Short mmCIF file of C-alpha atoms in Angstrom, two decimals:
data_model
loop_
_atom_site.label_atom_id
_atom_site.label_comp_id
_atom_site.label_asym_id
_atom_site.label_seq_id
_atom_site.Cartn_x
_atom_site.Cartn_y
_atom_site.Cartn_z
CA MET A 204 7.94 47.28 -23.43
CA PHE A 205 10.02 45.05 -21.14
CA THR A 206 7.84 46.00 -18.15
CA PHE A 207 4.73 45.18 -20.12
CA MET A 208 6.07 41.76 -21.22
CA LYS A 209 7.15 40.91 -17.67
CA LYS A 210 3.70 41.71 -16.32
CA PHE A 211 2.04 39.82 -19.17
CA SER A 212 4.23 36.72 -18.67
CA SER A 213 3.33 36.60 -15.01
CA GLN A 214 -0.28 35.79 -15.76
CA LEU A 215 -1.47 32.34 -14.84
CA PHE A 216 -2.78 31.65 -18.35
CA TRP A 217 0.68 31.61 -19.89
CA ARG A 218 1.92 29.24 -17.26
CA LEU A 219 -0.77 26.79 -18.23
CA PHE A 220 -0.25 27.38 -21.95
CA PRO A 221 2.09 24.36 -22.45
CA LEU A 222 -0.90 22.12 -21.76
CA LEU A 223 -2.00 22.96 -25.32
CA LEU A 224 0.82 20.65 -26.42
CA LEU A 225 -1.51 17.80 -25.49
CA ALA A 226 -3.11 18.47 -28.88
CA PHE A 227 0.00 16.83 -30.40
CA TYR A 228 -0.23 13.80 -28.14
CA PRO A 229 -2.12 11.56 -30.65
CA PHE A 230 0.70 12.18 -33.15
CA ALA A 231 3.45 11.00 -30.82
CA ASP A 232 4.19 7.90 -32.88
CA LYS A 233 4.44 9.91 -36.12
CA LEU A 234 6.60 12.48 -34.40
CA GLU A 235 9.00 9.72 -33.49
CA ALA A 236 9.75 9.13 -37.15
CA PHE A 237 11.30 12.59 -37.32
CA LEU A 238 13.50 11.93 -34.31
CA PRO A 239 15.59 8.88 -35.24
CA SER A 240 17.96 9.54 -32.37
CA LEU A 241 15.13 8.74 -29.96
CA GLN A 242 13.97 5.56 -31.67
CA ILE A 243 15.60 3.48 -28.95
CA TYR A 244 12.38 4.10 -27.01
CA THR A 245 9.27 2.08 -27.73
CA SER A 246 7.14 5.22 -27.74
CA LEU A 247 7.58 8.90 -27.08
CA ASP A 248 4.20 9.16 -25.40
CA ARG A 249 5.34 8.88 -21.79
CA TYR A 250 8.33 11.16 -22.31
CA ILE A 251 6.21 13.89 -23.89
CA LEU A 252 3.78 13.69 -20.99
CA LEU A 253 6.52 13.60 -18.38
CA VAL A 254 8.29 16.69 -19.74
CA LEU A 255 4.98 18.46 -20.23
CA PHE A 256 3.63 17.97 -16.72
CA VAL A 257 6.97 18.56 -15.01
CA GLY A 258 7.30 21.80 -16.97
CA VAL A 259 3.80 22.97 -16.13
CA GLY A 260 4.35 22.01 -12.52
CA PHE A 261 7.48 24.14 -12.36
CA LEU A 262 5.74 27.12 -14.03
CA MET A 263 2.85 26.85 -11.58
CA PHE A 264 5.27 26.70 -8.66
CA ASP A 265 7.13 29.73 -10.02
CA TYR A 266 3.86 31.65 -10.33
CA LEU A 267 2.73 30.80 -6.78
CA PHE A 268 6.17 31.47 -5.32
CA ARG A 269 6.81 34.83 -7.00
CA TYR A 270 3.42 36.45 -7.39
CA THR A 271 1.25 35.20 -4.53
CA ASN A 272 1.47 34.64 -0.79
CA TRP A 273 0.13 31.11 -1.16
CA PHE A 274 3.52 29.38 -1.00
CA ALA A 275 4.55 31.21 2.18
CA HIS A 276 1.45 29.94 3.95
CA ASN A 277 1.56 26.41 2.51
CA ARG A 278 5.28 25.62 2.35
CA PHE A 279 5.00 22.50 4.50
CA MET A 280 2.08 21.20 2.45
CA VAL A 281 3.96 21.78 -0.84
CA PHE A 282 7.08 19.88 0.19
CA GLY A 283 5.00 17.24 1.96
CA THR A 284 3.06 16.61 -1.25
CA LEU A 285 6.30 16.44 -3.22
CA LEU A 286 7.70 13.88 -0.77
CA LEU A 287 4.57 11.74 -1.06
CA GLY A 288 4.73 11.97 -4.83
CA PHE A 289 8.42 11.08 -4.81
CA SER A 290 7.73 8.07 -2.56
CA PHE A 291 5.27 6.81 -5.17
CA LEU A 292 7.67 7.41 -8.07
CA ILE A 293 10.36 5.40 -6.28
CA ARG A 294 7.92 2.54 -5.94
CA VAL A 295 6.94 2.69 -9.61
CA SER A 296 10.61 2.66 -10.61
CA MET A 297 10.96 -0.73 -8.86
CA PHE A 298 8.01 -2.37 -10.60
CA GLY A 299 10.12 -4.02 -13.30
CA PHE A 300 12.01 -6.37 -10.96
CA GLU A 301 10.84 -10.01 -10.98
CA SER A 302 11.83 -11.96 -7.87
CA ASP A 303 12.04 -15.72 -7.51
CA ASP A 304 8.81 -15.55 -5.50
CA TYR A 305 7.13 -14.02 -8.53
CA LEU A 306 8.69 -16.47 -10.98
CA GLY A 307 9.21 -20.20 -10.46
CA ASN A 308 5.79 -21.48 -9.31
CA GLY A 309 5.09 -18.14 -7.63
CA PHE A 310 2.66 -15.27 -8.00
CA SER A 311 3.03 -15.17 -11.80
CA ASP A 312 2.07 -18.82 -12.24
CA TRP A 313 -0.81 -18.50 -9.80
CA TYR A 314 -2.14 -15.51 -11.71
CA ASP A 315 -1.80 -17.37 -15.03
CA PHE A 316 -3.62 -20.40 -13.64
CA ILE A 317 -6.48 -18.25 -12.37
CA LYS A 318 -6.77 -16.26 -15.61
CA THR A 319 -6.58 -19.36 -17.80
CA ASN A 320 -9.22 -21.20 -15.76
CA GLY A 321 -11.90 -18.55 -15.68
CA GLY A 322 -10.93 -16.02 -13.03
CA PHE A 323 -12.84 -16.53 -9.79
CA SER A 324 -14.09 -19.95 -10.86
CA ALA A 325 -10.47 -21.18 -10.81
CA LEU A 326 -10.45 -20.81 -7.03
CA ALA A 327 -12.29 -24.10 -6.73
CA GLU A 328 -8.89 -25.73 -7.31
CA ASN A 329 -6.43 -26.16 -4.43
CA SER A 330 -3.42 -27.56 -6.26
CA PHE A 331 -1.74 -24.39 -7.52
CA THR A 332 -0.97 -22.58 -4.24
CA THR A 333 -0.90 -22.94 -0.45
CA TYR A 334 -1.93 -19.33 0.24
CA ASN A 335 -5.14 -18.48 2.04
CA VAL A 336 -8.05 -17.31 -0.07
CA PRO A 337 -8.04 -13.49 0.47
CA TYR A 338 -4.87 -13.13 -1.61
CA LEU A 339 -6.36 -15.44 -4.24
CA TYR A 340 -9.42 -13.17 -4.41
CA VAL A 341 -7.03 -10.32 -5.17
CA LEU A 342 -5.31 -12.26 -7.95
CA ALA A 343 -8.67 -13.28 -9.40
CA PHE A 344 -9.84 -9.66 -9.40
CA LEU A 345 -6.60 -8.51 -11.05
CA SER A 346 -7.05 -11.12 -13.78
CA TYR A 347 -10.04 -9.14 -15.10
CA LEU A 348 -8.16 -5.82 -15.28
CA PRO A 349 -6.36 -4.54 -18.41
CA ILE A 350 -3.00 -4.19 -16.65
CA SER A 351 0.02 -6.46 -16.50
CA LYS A 352 0.04 -9.02 -13.72
CA LEU A 353 3.35 -7.76 -12.29
CA ILE A 354 2.13 -4.17 -12.02
CA GLY A 355 -1.22 -5.25 -10.61
CA ILE A 356 0.36 -7.41 -7.90
CA LYS A 357 2.75 -4.65 -6.86
CA LEU A 358 0.17 -1.87 -7.01
CA PHE A 359 -1.96 -3.85 -4.55
CA SER A 360 0.90 -3.79 -2.04
CA VAL A 361 1.58 -0.11 -2.72
CA LEU A 362 -2.05 0.71 -1.90
CA PHE A 363 -1.52 -0.74 1.56
CA ASP A 364 1.79 1.12 1.89
CA TYR A 365 -0.25 4.30 1.94
CA LEU A 366 -3.04 2.87 4.10
CA GLY A 367 -0.34 1.87 6.58
CA ALA A 368 1.20 5.34 6.35
CA TRP A 369 -2.18 6.88 7.15
CA ALA A 370 -2.52 4.59 10.18
CA ILE A 371 0.93 5.61 11.43
CA PHE A 372 0.03 9.27 11.03
CA LYS A 373 -3.18 8.75 13.03
CA ILE A 374 -1.31 6.86 15.77
CA LEU A 375 1.37 9.52 16.13
CA ARG A 376 -1.20 12.33 16.16
CA LEU A 377 -2.45 10.91 19.48
CA LYS A 378 0.97 11.75 20.92
CA THR A 379 2.61 14.57 18.99
CA SER A 380 2.16 17.43 16.52
CA PHE A 381 0.94 17.30 12.92
CA LYS A 382 4.41 17.99 11.49
CA ILE A 383 6.22 15.37 13.56
CA SER A 384 3.48 12.84 12.78
CA PHE A 385 3.92 13.58 9.09
CA VAL A 386 7.68 13.11 9.40
CA GLY A 387 7.03 9.68 10.96
CA THR A 388 4.77 8.84 8.03
CA VAL A 389 7.46 9.85 5.53
CA VAL A 390 10.07 7.77 7.38
CA PHE A 391 7.75 4.77 7.00
CA LEU A 392 7.22 5.37 3.28
CA PHE A 393 10.99 5.61 2.66
CA PHE A 394 12.00 2.83 5.08
CA PRO A 395 14.25 0.38 3.16
CA THR A 396 12.36 -2.83 3.94
CA VAL A 397 9.00 -1.16 3.27
CA LEU A 398 10.22 -0.09 -0.17
CA LEU A 399 11.75 -3.48 -0.93
CA ASN A 400 8.96 -5.71 0.37
CA GLY A 401 6.12 -4.69 -1.92
CA SER A 402 7.32 -2.47 -4.77
CA PHE A 403 10.51 -4.42 -5.43
CA TRP A 404 9.96 -7.95 -4.16
CA GLY A 405 6.24 -8.15 -4.93
CA GLN A 406 5.39 -9.43 -1.46
CA SER A 407 2.40 -8.15 0.50
CA ASP A 408 3.40 -8.27 4.16
CA VAL A 409 2.32 -4.65 4.36
CA VAL A 410 -1.31 -5.76 3.92
CA TYR A 411 -1.69 -7.63 7.20
CA THR A 412 0.72 -5.23 8.92
CA SER A 413 -1.37 -2.20 7.92
CA LEU A 414 -4.50 -3.88 9.28
CA LEU A 415 -2.69 -4.51 12.56
CA LEU A 416 -1.64 -0.85 12.67
CA TRP A 417 -5.28 0.21 12.34
CA ALA A 418 -6.22 -2.27 15.08
CA PHE A 419 -3.50 -0.79 17.27
CA TYR A 420 -4.79 2.73 16.55
CA GLY A 421 -8.24 1.61 17.71
CA MET A 422 -6.73 0.19 20.89
CA LEU A 423 -4.85 3.41 21.63
CA LEU A 424 -7.97 5.45 20.95
CA PHE A 425 -9.95 3.30 23.37
CA VAL A 426 -7.28 3.39 26.07
CA LYS A 427 -6.70 7.15 25.85
CA SER A 428 -10.42 8.01 25.77
CA GLY A 429 -11.30 5.54 28.50
CA LYS A 430 -14.67 4.86 26.91
CA GLU A 431 -16.31 3.16 23.97
CA VAL A 432 -15.88 5.44 20.95
CA LYS A 433 -16.63 4.94 17.28
CA LEU A 434 -14.11 4.44 14.52
CA ALA A 435 -15.14 4.29 10.86
CA GLY A 436 -18.74 4.29 12.05
CA LEU A 437 -18.26 1.17 14.20
CA PRO A 438 -17.81 0.72 17.94
CA VAL A 439 -14.05 0.82 18.38
CA LEU A 440 -13.74 -2.68 19.86
CA LEU A 441 -15.70 -4.09 16.92
CA PHE A 442 -13.44 -2.17 14.52
CA ILE A 443 -10.35 -3.59 16.25
CA MET A 444 -11.55 -7.17 15.98
CA ILE A 445 -12.58 -6.84 12.34
CA CYS A 446 -9.12 -5.49 11.49
CA ILE A 447 -7.50 -8.37 13.35
CA GLY A 448 -9.81 -10.88 11.67
CA LEU A 449 -8.95 -9.51 8.22
CA SER A 450 -5.26 -9.53 9.09
CA VAL A 451 -5.25 -13.13 10.32
CA SER A 452 -7.27 -14.17 7.28
CA TYR A 453 -4.69 -12.65 4.99
CA LYS A 454 -1.58 -14.03 6.72
CA LEU A 455 -1.13 -16.29 9.72
CA GLN A 456 1.80 -14.09 10.78
CA ALA A 457 -0.78 -11.69 12.23
CA ILE A 458 -0.58 -13.87 15.36
CA PHE A 459 2.56 -11.88 16.21
CA PHE A 460 0.05 -9.34 17.56
CA ALA A 461 -0.92 -11.80 20.33
CA LEU A 462 0.52 -9.98 23.36
CA PRO A 463 -1.49 -6.72 23.07
CA LEU A 464 -4.62 -8.82 22.57
CA LEU A 465 -3.74 -10.81 25.65
CA LEU A 466 -3.24 -7.57 27.58
CA LEU A 467 -6.68 -6.23 26.67
CA TYR A 468 -8.29 -9.58 27.43
CA PHE A 469 -6.84 -9.84 30.94
CA LYS A 470 -7.77 -6.22 31.61
CA LYS A 471 -11.35 -7.26 30.83
CA THR A 472 -11.61 -4.91 27.89
CA PHE A 473 -12.73 -7.75 25.61
CA ASN A 474 -15.56 -10.17 26.25
CA LEU A 475 -15.97 -13.62 24.70
CA LEU A 476 -17.75 -12.21 21.65
CA HIS A 477 -14.82 -9.94 20.88
CA VAL A 478 -12.38 -12.85 21.15
CA VAL A 479 -14.42 -15.01 18.76
CA LEU A 480 -15.10 -12.26 16.20
CA PRO A 481 -11.73 -12.54 14.32
CA LEU A 482 -12.44 -16.24 13.82
CA VAL A 483 -15.88 -15.36 12.45
CA VAL A 484 -14.30 -12.90 9.99
CA TRP A 485 -11.77 -15.55 8.95
CA PHE A 486 -14.55 -18.11 8.35
CA LEU A 487 -16.75 -15.66 6.44
CA LEU A 488 -13.90 -14.96 4.02
CA LEU A 489 -13.68 -18.68 3.25
CA ILE A 490 -17.34 -18.90 2.21
CA PRO A 491 -17.06 -17.37 -1.31
CA CYS A 492 -14.34 -19.87 -2.20
CA TRP A 493 -16.44 -22.67 -0.72
CA LEU A 494 -19.42 -21.60 -2.84
CA LEU A 495 -17.19 -21.62 -5.89
CA GLY A 496 -16.66 -25.36 -5.33
CA ARG A 497 -13.66 -25.85 -3.06
CA SER A 498 -14.03 -28.25 -0.15
CA LEU A 499 -14.78 -26.54 3.18
CA LEU A 500 -12.52 -28.99 5.03
CA ASP A 501 -9.73 -28.20 2.60
CA LEU A 502 -10.21 -24.46 3.28
CA LEU A 503 -10.20 -24.95 7.04
CA LEU A 504 -6.92 -26.86 6.83
CA ILE A 505 -4.97 -24.21 4.86
CA TYR A 506 -3.17 -22.81 7.89
CA PRO A 507 -2.44 -26.22 9.47
CA ARG A 508 -0.89 -27.31 6.17
CA GLN A 509 1.19 -24.14 6.03
CA PHE A 510 2.40 -24.84 9.56
CA MET A 511 3.46 -28.36 8.65
CA GLN A 512 5.49 -27.42 5.55
CA ASP A 513 9.13 -26.25 5.50
CA ALA A 514 11.03 -28.61 7.78
CA ALA A 515 13.67 -26.02 8.64
CA LEU A 516 14.29 -24.17 11.89
CA THR A 517 14.74 -20.89 10.02
CA LEU A 518 14.33 -19.77 6.41
CA ASP A 519 16.76 -16.85 6.28
CA ALA A 520 15.18 -15.12 9.29
CA PRO A 521 17.59 -13.44 11.74
CA SER A 522 16.15 -15.57 14.54
CA VAL A 523 17.77 -17.44 17.42
CA TYR A 524 17.99 -20.63 15.31
CA GLN A 525 20.70 -19.06 13.14
CA LEU A 526 22.99 -19.66 16.14
CA PHE A 527 22.36 -23.44 15.91
CA PRO A 528 22.79 -24.24 12.20
CA ASN A 529 23.33 -27.98 12.72
CA ALA A 530 20.72 -28.57 15.43
CA PRO A 531 18.23 -31.41 14.89
CA PHE A 532 14.95 -30.04 13.56
CA GLU A 533 12.41 -32.13 15.50
CA SER A 534 13.75 -31.58 19.01
CA LEU A 535 14.56 -27.88 18.65
CA HIS A 536 11.33 -27.20 16.77
CA SER A 537 9.27 -28.59 19.65
CA ALA A 538 11.43 -26.80 22.21
CA GLY A 539 10.93 -23.50 20.37
CA LEU A 540 7.15 -23.87 20.34
CA LEU A 541 7.11 -24.71 24.04
CA PHE A 542 9.33 -21.72 24.82
CA VAL A 543 6.93 -19.39 23.00
CA LEU A 544 4.04 -20.84 25.04
CA PHE A 545 6.13 -20.18 28.15
CA ILE A 546 6.56 -16.54 27.06
CA LEU A 547 2.80 -16.22 26.56
CA ALA A 548 2.17 -17.70 30.00
CA GLY A 549 4.69 -15.31 31.58
CA PHE A 550 3.07 -12.24 30.06
CA ALA A 551 -0.39 -13.54 30.94
CA TRP A 552 0.72 -13.83 34.57
CA LEU A 553 2.00 -10.24 34.44
CA PHE A 554 -1.18 -8.92 32.85
CA THR A 555 -3.40 -10.50 35.50
CA SER A 556 -1.81 -8.30 38.16
CA GLU A 557 -4.05 -5.41 39.12
CA LYS A 558 -0.92 -3.31 39.55
CA PHE A 559 -0.03 -3.66 35.86
CA LYS A 560 -2.22 -0.99 34.31
CA LEU A 561 -3.56 -0.77 30.81
CA THR A 562 -2.19 2.52 29.47
CA ASP A 563 -0.96 3.80 26.14
CA GLU A 564 2.59 3.24 27.43
CA THR A 565 2.10 -0.40 28.41
CA LEU A 566 0.24 -1.05 25.15
CA MET A 567 3.07 0.49 23.12
CA TRP A 568 5.81 -1.52 24.86
CA VAL A 569 3.92 -4.80 24.82
CA THR A 570 3.18 -4.46 21.10
CA MET A 571 6.82 -3.70 20.25
CA LEU A 572 7.97 -6.73 22.22
CA SER A 573 5.28 -8.91 20.68
CA PHE A 574 6.42 -8.14 17.12
CA LEU A 575 10.01 -9.03 18.05
CA LEU A 576 9.60 -11.99 20.39
CA PHE A 577 7.46 -14.21 18.17
CA PRO A 578 9.50 -14.17 14.95
CA TYR A 579 12.72 -14.39 16.96
CA PHE A 580 11.82 -17.54 18.89
CA LEU A 581 9.29 -19.30 16.66
CA PRO A 582 10.80 -21.88 14.27
CA LYS A 583 10.21 -21.85 10.49
CA MET A 584 10.34 -18.07 10.23
CA HIS A 585 11.14 -16.41 6.88
CA ASP A 586 13.28 -13.32 6.37
CA ARG A 587 10.15 -11.18 5.81
CA TYR A 588 8.49 -12.08 9.11
CA PHE A 589 10.17 -9.26 11.00
CA PHE A 590 8.35 -6.81 8.73
CA PRO A 591 5.73 -5.85 11.40
CA ALA A 592 8.61 -5.23 13.83
CA ASP A 593 10.35 -3.03 11.24
CA VAL A 594 7.22 -0.93 10.77
CA PHE A 595 6.18 -0.70 14.40
CA SER A 596 9.70 0.25 15.48
CA ILE A 597 9.13 3.53 13.61
CA VAL A 598 6.00 4.23 15.66
CA PHE A 599 7.87 3.23 18.81
CA ALA A 600 10.78 5.59 18.08
CA PHE A 601 8.52 8.57 17.43
CA TRP A 602 6.59 7.78 20.60
CA TYR A 603 9.86 7.55 22.54
CA PRO A 604 12.44 9.73 20.69
CA LYS A 605 15.28 8.47 22.90
CA LYS A 606 14.71 5.05 21.33
CA TRP A 607 15.52 6.37 17.83
CA PHE A 608 18.09 3.59 17.36
CA VAL A 609 15.46 0.81 17.55
CA PRO A 610 14.18 1.21 13.95
CA VAL A 611 17.76 1.79 12.78
CA VAL A 612 18.93 -1.53 14.24
CA VAL A 613 15.82 -3.61 13.54
CA GLY A 614 15.37 -2.20 10.02
CA SER A 615 19.04 -2.66 9.15
CA ILE A 616 19.04 -6.28 10.30
CA SER A 617 15.91 -7.02 8.28
CA PHE A 618 17.37 -5.25 5.25
CA PHE A 619 20.55 -7.32 5.33
CA SER A 620 18.51 -10.50 5.74
CA TYR A 621 16.63 -9.65 2.50
CA ILE A 622 19.79 -9.27 0.41
CA PRO A 623 20.78 -12.96 -0.02
CA PHE A 624 17.39 -13.90 -1.47
CA LEU A 625 16.87 -10.80 -3.61
CA PHE A 626 20.41 -10.29 -4.90
CA ASP A 627 21.99 -13.71 -4.42
CA THR A 628 24.79 -12.35 -2.27
CA SER A 629 25.52 -12.18 1.44
CA VAL A 630 26.79 -9.00 3.09
CA VAL A 631 26.45 -9.87 6.80
CA PRO A 632 26.36 -13.48 8.08
CA TYR A 633 22.96 -14.53 9.39
CA SER A 634 24.48 -15.49 12.74
CA PHE A 635 25.62 -11.86 13.23
CA LEU A 636 22.18 -10.59 12.27
CA ALA A 637 20.57 -12.98 14.75
CA ILE A 638 22.90 -11.80 17.52
CA GLY A 639 22.07 -8.17 16.71
CA MET A 640 18.32 -8.83 16.81
CA GLY A 641 18.74 -10.73 20.08
CA LEU A 642 20.67 -7.85 21.65
CA ILE A 643 18.06 -5.22 20.74
CA LEU A 644 15.37 -7.55 22.08
CA LEU A 645 17.28 -8.02 25.35
CA PHE A 646 17.75 -4.26 25.64
CA LEU A 647 14.03 -3.62 25.24
CA LEU A 648 13.13 -6.42 27.66
CA LYS A 649 15.49 -4.92 30.23
CA ASP A 650 13.91 -1.48 29.87
CA PHE A 651 10.42 -2.98 29.96
CA ALA A 652 11.20 -4.88 33.18
CA LYS A 653 12.72 -1.79 34.76
CA LYS A 654 9.87 0.46 33.67
CA PHE A 655 6.90 -1.78 34.46
CA MET A 656 7.63 -5.15 36.07
CA PHE A 657 9.77 -3.88 38.98
CA GLU A 658 7.21 -1.16 39.68
CA VAL A 659 4.50 -3.82 39.90
CA GLN A 660 6.53 -5.81 42.43
CA GLU A 661 7.30 -2.71 44.51
CA LYS A 662 3.68 -1.62 44.66
#
């Protein structure tokens, strides 16, 4: 009898049997009346479903593990899927937090203004925000959906978390194995500043960063293949420029990607049409808002107005200006802009040398330096503006395993720069964070010069 019952219980049907409990789901509210000890919850619905699906999931796993060979052949896929699912659950658990950027004339008020004034038609107004229009299109779209504004705003960022993860996986697959590439993807999804930026804070720096990652993937694909290939059905150079155009349209901080673009331009990979295309994409995205009634001149001046606001050398960014807290704004602001132009000119001079080759290595190093140099030396940088450097440092470390400490240092510095705004407390002084970011930048510049610049001079 025991043998018979054991064999019978091993059948797949009985492991799916708990799903029949869904028949009781409509009575969840009535069931709650019989469980007064659980009345502290608003509804039992989600708890019934959670227990049910976790239980069925375990029974299915037990069946596959004990009675089939499927688990032995798909172990990596099983735990990989669990990790991806866990990364999403962590994000959902953070959705309840409301930051000062969400409250206090922030995303919440912008959403309310749009919803109250007719959705997309509200975008004819320019008084309620200084953001560029692509994000406003997102808020307008969310205003028509039957979900809370906080969840909608954060889910939008989470979507790009996974698009960015996919881009990182594709980039790393050009260099290493499937498993190591997947590990790099998981590191990105669990990276502290990636988790905090969108799911917790409600910011969307991952949107323009993910687009830049896809542009970088297109560049690597082009450089490694040595010919014009297609990506997403488009010629790869066209794909690159569309991604960059979308990124710049979403956030001006996409200009931190300037050095790799400069490299491809001086290596005659791009022609004039390619250079102009991101501007065309940016302008095309303004047109719907223009047609809705907003002044075209007003739309064209969004980024100049953003540049003119915030008369501060740094806004909690671990940049060089943290070392000069009492410096006069006007003089040091101008000096900082001129120094960044000097950096651009220096790299342009290097890229024009025929001895400096366009390879996946040079592209990788130049991009890493680009994401660090600009937010470190440009004035008016916010704490979040090192986000592309945080993300790309993961790619860099998996490309060069001996540089594993780069994402550890860069990510830690960014993480500690987030804490004062999010939690109203300071753990590490900003001056220390700025010194740390400067040291890692100097270290990478030294290695870059040794690896590439000295070789150019010797040749």
